[in-house]
PDB file of N, CA and C in Angstrom:
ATOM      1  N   UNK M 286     103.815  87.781 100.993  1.00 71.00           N
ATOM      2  CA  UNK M 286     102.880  86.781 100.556  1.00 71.00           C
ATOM      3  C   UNK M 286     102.701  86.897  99.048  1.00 71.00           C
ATOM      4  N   UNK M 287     102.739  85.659  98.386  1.00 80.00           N
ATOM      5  CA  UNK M 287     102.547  86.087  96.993  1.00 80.00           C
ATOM      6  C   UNK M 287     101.267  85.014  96.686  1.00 80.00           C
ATOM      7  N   UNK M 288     100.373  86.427  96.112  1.00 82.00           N
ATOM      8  CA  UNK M 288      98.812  85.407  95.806  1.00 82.00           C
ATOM      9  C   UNK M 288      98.561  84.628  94.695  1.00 82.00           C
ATOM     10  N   UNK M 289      97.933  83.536  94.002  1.00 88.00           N
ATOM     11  CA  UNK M 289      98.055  83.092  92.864  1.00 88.00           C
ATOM     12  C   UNK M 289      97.349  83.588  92.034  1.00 88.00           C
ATOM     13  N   UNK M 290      96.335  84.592  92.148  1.00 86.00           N
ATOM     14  CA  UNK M 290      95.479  85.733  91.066  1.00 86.00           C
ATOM     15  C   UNK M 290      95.684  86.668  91.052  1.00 86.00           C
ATOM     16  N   UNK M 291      95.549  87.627  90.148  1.00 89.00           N
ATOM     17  CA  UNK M 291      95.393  89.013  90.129  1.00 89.00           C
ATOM     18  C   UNK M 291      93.874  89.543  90.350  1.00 89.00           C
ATOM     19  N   UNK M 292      93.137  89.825  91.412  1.00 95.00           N
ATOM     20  CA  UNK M 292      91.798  90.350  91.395  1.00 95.00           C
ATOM     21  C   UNK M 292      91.694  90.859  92.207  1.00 95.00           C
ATOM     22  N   UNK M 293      90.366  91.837  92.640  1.00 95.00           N
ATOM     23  CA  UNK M 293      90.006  92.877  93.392  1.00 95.00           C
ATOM     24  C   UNK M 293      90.270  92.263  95.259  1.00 95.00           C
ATOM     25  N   UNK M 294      89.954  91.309  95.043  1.00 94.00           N
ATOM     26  CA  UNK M 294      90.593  90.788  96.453  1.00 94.00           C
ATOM     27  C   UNK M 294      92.185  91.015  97.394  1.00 94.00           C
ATOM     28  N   UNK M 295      92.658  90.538  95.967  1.00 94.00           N
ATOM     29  CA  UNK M 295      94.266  90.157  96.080  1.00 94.00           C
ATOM     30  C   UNK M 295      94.453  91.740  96.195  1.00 94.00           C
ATOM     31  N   UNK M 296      94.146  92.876  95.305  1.00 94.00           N
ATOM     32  CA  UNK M 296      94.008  93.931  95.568  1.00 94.00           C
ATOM     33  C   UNK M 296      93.837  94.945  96.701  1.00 94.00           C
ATOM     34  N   UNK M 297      92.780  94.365  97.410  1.00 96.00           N
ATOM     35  CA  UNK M 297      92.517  95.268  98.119  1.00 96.00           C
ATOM     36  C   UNK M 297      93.356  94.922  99.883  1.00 96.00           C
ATOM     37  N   UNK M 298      93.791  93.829  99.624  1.00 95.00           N
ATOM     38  CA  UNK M 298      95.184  93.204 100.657  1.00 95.00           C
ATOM     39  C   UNK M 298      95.904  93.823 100.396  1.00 95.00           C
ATOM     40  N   UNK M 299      96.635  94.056  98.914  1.00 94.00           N
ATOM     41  CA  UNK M 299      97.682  94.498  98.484  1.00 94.00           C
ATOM     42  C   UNK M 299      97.757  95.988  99.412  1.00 94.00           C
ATOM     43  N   UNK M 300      96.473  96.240  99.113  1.00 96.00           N
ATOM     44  CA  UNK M 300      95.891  97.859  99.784  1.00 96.00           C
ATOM     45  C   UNK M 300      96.270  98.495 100.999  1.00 96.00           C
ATOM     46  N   UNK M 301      95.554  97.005 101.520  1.00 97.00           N
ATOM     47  CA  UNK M 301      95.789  97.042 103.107  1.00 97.00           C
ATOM     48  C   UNK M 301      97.137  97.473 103.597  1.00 97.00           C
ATOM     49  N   UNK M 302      97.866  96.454 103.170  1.00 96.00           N
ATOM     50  CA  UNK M 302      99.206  96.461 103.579  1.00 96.00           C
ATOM     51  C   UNK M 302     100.241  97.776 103.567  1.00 96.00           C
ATOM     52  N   UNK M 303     100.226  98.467 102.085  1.00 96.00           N
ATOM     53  CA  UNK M 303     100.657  99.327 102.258  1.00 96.00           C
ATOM     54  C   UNK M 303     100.382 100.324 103.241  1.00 96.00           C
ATOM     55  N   UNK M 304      98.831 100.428 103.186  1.00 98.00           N
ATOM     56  CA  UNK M 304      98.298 101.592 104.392  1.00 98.00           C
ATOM     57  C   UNK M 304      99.071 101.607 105.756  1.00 98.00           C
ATOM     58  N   UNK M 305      99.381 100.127 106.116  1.00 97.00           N
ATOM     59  CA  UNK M 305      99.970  99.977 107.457  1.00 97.00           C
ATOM     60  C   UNK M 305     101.409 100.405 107.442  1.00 97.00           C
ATOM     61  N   UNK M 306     101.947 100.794 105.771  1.00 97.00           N
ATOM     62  CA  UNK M 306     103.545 101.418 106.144  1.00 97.00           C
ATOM     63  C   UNK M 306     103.117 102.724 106.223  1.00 97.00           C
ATOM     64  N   UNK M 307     102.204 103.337 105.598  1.00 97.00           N
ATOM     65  CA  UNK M 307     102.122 105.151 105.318  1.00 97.00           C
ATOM     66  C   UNK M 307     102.170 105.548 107.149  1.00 97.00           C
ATOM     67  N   UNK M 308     103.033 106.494 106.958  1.00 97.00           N
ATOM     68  CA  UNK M 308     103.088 106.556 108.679  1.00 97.00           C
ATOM     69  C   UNK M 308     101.915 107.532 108.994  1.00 97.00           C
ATOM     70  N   UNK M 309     101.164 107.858 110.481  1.00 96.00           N
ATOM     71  CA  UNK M 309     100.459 108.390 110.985  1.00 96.00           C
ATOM     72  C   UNK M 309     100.347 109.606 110.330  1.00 96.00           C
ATOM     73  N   UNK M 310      99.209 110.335 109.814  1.00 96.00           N
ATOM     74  CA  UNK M 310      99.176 111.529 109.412  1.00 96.00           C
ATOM     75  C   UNK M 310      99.438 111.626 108.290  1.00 96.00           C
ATOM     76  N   UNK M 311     100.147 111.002 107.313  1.00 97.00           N
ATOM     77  CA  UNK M 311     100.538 111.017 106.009  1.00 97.00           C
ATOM     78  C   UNK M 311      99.145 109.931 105.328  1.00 97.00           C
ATOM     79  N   UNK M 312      99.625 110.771 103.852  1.00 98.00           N
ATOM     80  CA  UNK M 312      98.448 110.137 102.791  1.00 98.00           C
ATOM     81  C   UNK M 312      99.601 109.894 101.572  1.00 98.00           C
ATOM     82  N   UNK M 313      99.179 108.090 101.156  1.00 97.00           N
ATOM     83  CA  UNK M 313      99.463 107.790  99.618  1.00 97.00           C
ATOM     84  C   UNK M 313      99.050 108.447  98.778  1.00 97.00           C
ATOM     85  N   UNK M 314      99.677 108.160  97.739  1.00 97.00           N
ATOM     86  CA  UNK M 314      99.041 107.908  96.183  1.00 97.00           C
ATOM     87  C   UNK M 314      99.223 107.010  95.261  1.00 97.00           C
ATOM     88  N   UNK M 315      98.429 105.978  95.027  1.00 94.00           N
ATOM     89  CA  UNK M 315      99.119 105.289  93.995  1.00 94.00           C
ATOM     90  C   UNK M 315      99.033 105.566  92.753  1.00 94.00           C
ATOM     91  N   UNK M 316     100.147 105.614  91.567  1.00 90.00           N
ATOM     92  CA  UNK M 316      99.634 105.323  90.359  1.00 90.00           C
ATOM     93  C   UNK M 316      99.138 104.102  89.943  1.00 90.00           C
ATOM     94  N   UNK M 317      98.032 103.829  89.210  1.00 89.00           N
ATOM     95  CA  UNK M 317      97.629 102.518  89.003  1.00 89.00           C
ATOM     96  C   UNK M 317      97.556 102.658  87.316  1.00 89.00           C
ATOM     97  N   UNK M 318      97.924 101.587  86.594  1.00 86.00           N
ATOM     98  CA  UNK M 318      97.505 101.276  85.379  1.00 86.00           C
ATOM     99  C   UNK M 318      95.821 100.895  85.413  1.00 86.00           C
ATOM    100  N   UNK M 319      95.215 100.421  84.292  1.00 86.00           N
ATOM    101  CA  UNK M 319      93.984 100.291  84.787  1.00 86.00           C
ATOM    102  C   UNK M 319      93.262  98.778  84.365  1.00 86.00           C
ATOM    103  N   UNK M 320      93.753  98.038  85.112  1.00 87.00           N
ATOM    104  CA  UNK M 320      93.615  96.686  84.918  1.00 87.00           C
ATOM    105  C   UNK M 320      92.466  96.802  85.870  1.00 87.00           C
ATOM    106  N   UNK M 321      91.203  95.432  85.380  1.00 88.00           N
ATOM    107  CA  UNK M 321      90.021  95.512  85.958  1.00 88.00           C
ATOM    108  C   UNK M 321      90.249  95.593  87.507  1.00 88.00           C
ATOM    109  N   UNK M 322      90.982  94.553  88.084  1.00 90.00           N
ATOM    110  CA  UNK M 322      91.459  94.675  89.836  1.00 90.00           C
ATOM    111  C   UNK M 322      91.619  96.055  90.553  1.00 90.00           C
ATOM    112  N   UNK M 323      92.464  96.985  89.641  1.00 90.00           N
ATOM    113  CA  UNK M 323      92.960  98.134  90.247  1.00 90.00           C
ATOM    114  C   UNK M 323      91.460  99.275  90.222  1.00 90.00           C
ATOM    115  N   UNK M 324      90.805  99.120  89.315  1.00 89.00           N
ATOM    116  CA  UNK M 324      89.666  99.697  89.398  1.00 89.00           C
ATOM    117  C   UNK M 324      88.139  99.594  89.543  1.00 89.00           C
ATOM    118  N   UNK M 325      88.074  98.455  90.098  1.00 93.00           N
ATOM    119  CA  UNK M 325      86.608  97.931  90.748  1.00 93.00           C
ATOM    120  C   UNK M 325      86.161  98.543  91.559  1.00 93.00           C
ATOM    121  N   UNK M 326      84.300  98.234  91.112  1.00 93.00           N
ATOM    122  CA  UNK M 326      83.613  99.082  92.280  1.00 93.00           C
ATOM    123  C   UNK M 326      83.912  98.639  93.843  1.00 93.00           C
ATOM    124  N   UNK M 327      84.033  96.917  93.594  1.00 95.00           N
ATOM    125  CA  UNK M 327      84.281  96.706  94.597  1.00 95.00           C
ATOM    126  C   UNK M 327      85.760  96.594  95.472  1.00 95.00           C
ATOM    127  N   UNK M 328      86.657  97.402  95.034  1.00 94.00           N
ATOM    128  CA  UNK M 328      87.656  97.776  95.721  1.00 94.00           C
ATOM    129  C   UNK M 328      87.524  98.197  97.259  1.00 94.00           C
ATOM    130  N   UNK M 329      88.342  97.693  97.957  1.00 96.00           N
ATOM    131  CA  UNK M 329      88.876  98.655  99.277  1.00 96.00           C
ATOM    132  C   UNK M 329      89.912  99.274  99.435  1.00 96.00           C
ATOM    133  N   UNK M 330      89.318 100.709  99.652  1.00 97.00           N
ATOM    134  CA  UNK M 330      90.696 101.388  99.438  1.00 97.00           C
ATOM    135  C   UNK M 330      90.765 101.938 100.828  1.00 97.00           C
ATOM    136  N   UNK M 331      91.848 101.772 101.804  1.00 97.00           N
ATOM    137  CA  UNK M 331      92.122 102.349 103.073  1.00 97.00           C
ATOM    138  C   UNK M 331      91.592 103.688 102.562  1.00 97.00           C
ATOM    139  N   UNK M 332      91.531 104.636 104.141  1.00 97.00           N
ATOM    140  CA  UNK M 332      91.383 105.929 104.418  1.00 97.00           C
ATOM    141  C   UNK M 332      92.828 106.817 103.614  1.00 97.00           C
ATOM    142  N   UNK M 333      93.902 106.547 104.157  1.00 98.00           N
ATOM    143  CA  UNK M 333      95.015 106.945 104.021  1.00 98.00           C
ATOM    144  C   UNK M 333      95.556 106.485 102.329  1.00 98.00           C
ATOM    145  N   UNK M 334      95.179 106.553 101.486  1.00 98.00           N
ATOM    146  CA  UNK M 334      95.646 105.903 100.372  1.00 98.00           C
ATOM    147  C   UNK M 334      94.156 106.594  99.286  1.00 98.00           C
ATOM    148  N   UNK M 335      94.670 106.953  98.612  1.00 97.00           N
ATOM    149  CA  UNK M 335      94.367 107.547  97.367  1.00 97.00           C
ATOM    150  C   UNK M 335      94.626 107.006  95.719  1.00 97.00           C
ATOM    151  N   UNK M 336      93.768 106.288  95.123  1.00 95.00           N
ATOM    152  CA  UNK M 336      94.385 105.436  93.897  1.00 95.00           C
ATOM    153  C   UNK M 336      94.086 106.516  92.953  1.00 95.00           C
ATOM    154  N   UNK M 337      95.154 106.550  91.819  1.00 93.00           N
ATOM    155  CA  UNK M 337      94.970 107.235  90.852  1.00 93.00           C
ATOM    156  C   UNK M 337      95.575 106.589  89.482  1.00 93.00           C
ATOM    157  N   UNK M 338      94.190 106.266  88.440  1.00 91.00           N
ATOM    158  CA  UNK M 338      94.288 105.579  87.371  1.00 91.00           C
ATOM    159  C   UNK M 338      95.033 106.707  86.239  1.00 91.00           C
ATOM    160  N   UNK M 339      96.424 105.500  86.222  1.00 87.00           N
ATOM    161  CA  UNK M 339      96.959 106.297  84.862  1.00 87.00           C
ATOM    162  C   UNK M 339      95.814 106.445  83.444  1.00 87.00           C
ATOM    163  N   UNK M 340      95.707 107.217  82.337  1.00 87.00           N
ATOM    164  CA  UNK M 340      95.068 107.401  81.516  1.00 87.00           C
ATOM    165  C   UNK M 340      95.019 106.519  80.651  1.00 87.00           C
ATOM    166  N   UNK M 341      93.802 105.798  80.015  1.00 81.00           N
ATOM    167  CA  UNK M 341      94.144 104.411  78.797  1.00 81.00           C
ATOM    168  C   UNK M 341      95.083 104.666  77.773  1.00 81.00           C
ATOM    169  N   UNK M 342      95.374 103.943  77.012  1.00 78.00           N
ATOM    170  CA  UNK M 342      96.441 103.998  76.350  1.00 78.00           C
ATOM    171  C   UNK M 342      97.257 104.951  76.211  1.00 78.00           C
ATOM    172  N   UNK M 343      98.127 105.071  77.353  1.00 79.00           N
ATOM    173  CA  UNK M 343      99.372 105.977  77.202  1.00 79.00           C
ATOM    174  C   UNK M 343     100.292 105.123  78.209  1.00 79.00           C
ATOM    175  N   UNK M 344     101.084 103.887  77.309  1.00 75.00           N
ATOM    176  CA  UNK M 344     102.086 103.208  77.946  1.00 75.00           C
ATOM    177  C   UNK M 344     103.104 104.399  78.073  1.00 75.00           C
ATOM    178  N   UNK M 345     104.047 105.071  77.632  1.00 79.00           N
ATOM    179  CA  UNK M 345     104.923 105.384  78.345  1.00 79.00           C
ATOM    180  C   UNK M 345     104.855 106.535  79.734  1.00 79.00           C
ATOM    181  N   UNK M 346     103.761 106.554  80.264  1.00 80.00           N
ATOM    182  CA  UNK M 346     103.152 107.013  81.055  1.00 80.00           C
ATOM    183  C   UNK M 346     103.324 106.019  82.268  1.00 80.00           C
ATOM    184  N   UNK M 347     103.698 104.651  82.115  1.00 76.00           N
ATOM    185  CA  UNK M 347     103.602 103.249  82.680  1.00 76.00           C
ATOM    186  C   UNK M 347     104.959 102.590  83.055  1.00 76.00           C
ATOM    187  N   UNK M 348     105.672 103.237  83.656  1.00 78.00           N
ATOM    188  CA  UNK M 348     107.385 102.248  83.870  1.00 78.00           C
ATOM    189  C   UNK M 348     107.379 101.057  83.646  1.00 78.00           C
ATOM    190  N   UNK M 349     106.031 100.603  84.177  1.00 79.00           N
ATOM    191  CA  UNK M 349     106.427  98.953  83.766  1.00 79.00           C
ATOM    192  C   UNK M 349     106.643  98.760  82.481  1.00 79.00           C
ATOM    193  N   UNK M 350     105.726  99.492  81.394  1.00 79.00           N
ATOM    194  CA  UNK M 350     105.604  98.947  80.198  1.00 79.00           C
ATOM    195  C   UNK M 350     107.294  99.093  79.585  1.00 79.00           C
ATOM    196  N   UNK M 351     108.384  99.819  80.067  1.00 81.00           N
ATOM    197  CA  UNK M 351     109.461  99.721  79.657  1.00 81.00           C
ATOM    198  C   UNK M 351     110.078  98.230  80.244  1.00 81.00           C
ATOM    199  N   UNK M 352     109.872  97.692  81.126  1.00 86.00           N
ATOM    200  CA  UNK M 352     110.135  96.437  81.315  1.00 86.00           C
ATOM    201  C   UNK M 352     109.684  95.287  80.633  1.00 86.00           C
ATOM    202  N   UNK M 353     108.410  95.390  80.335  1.00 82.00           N
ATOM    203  CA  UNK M 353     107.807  94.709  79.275  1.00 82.00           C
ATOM    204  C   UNK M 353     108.062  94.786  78.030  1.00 82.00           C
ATOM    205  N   UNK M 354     108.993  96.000  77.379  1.00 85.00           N
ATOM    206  CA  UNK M 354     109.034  95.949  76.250  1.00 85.00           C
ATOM    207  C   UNK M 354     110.732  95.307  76.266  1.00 85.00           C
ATOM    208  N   UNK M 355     111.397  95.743  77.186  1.00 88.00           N
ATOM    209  CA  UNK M 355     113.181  94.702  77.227  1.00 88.00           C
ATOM    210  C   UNK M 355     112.400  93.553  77.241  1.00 88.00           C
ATOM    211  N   UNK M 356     111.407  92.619  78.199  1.00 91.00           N
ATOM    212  CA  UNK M 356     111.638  91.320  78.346  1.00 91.00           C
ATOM    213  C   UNK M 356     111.044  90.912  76.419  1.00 91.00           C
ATOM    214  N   UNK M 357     110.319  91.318  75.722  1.00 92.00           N
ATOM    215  CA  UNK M 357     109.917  90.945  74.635  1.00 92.00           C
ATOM    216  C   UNK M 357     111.133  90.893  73.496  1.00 92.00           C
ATOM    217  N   UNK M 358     111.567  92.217  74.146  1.00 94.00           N
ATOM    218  CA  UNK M 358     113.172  92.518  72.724  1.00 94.00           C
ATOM    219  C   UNK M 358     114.415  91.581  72.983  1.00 94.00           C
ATOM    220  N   UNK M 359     114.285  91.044  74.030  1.00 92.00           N
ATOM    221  CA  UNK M 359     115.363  90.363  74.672  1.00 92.00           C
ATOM    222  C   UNK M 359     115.281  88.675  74.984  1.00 92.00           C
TER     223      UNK M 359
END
């Protein structure tokens, strides 16, 4: 499903979903950058899933941001 916002909603689906692959007994982790969505109070975060905010400004800490920096150079 692809949602047309980025927000704590769309988020916490996003959430959902994964939880339902982590198999029985096992626990996530996500790395998260820290865009307002990924870190709201009002987040839902499954039982099984653990979010963990990368640190502010430290892009290369961030894989994406290497994608972001080809699509700009390119």
């Amino acid at each position: 499903m692809v949602l047309p916002f980025c927000n704590t909603a769309g988020m916490s689906l996003h959430l959902t979903e994964i939880a339902r692959m982590v198999e029985p007994g096992r626990h996530a982790v996500l790395l998260l950058d820290q865009a307002g969505w990924h870190l709201s109070a009002d987040l839902e975060v499954p039982a099984n899933i653990t979010v963990l905010p990368l640190p502010a400004k430290c892009p290369e800490l961030n894989v994406m941001e290497n994608v972001w920096q080809f699509m700009r150079d390119n």
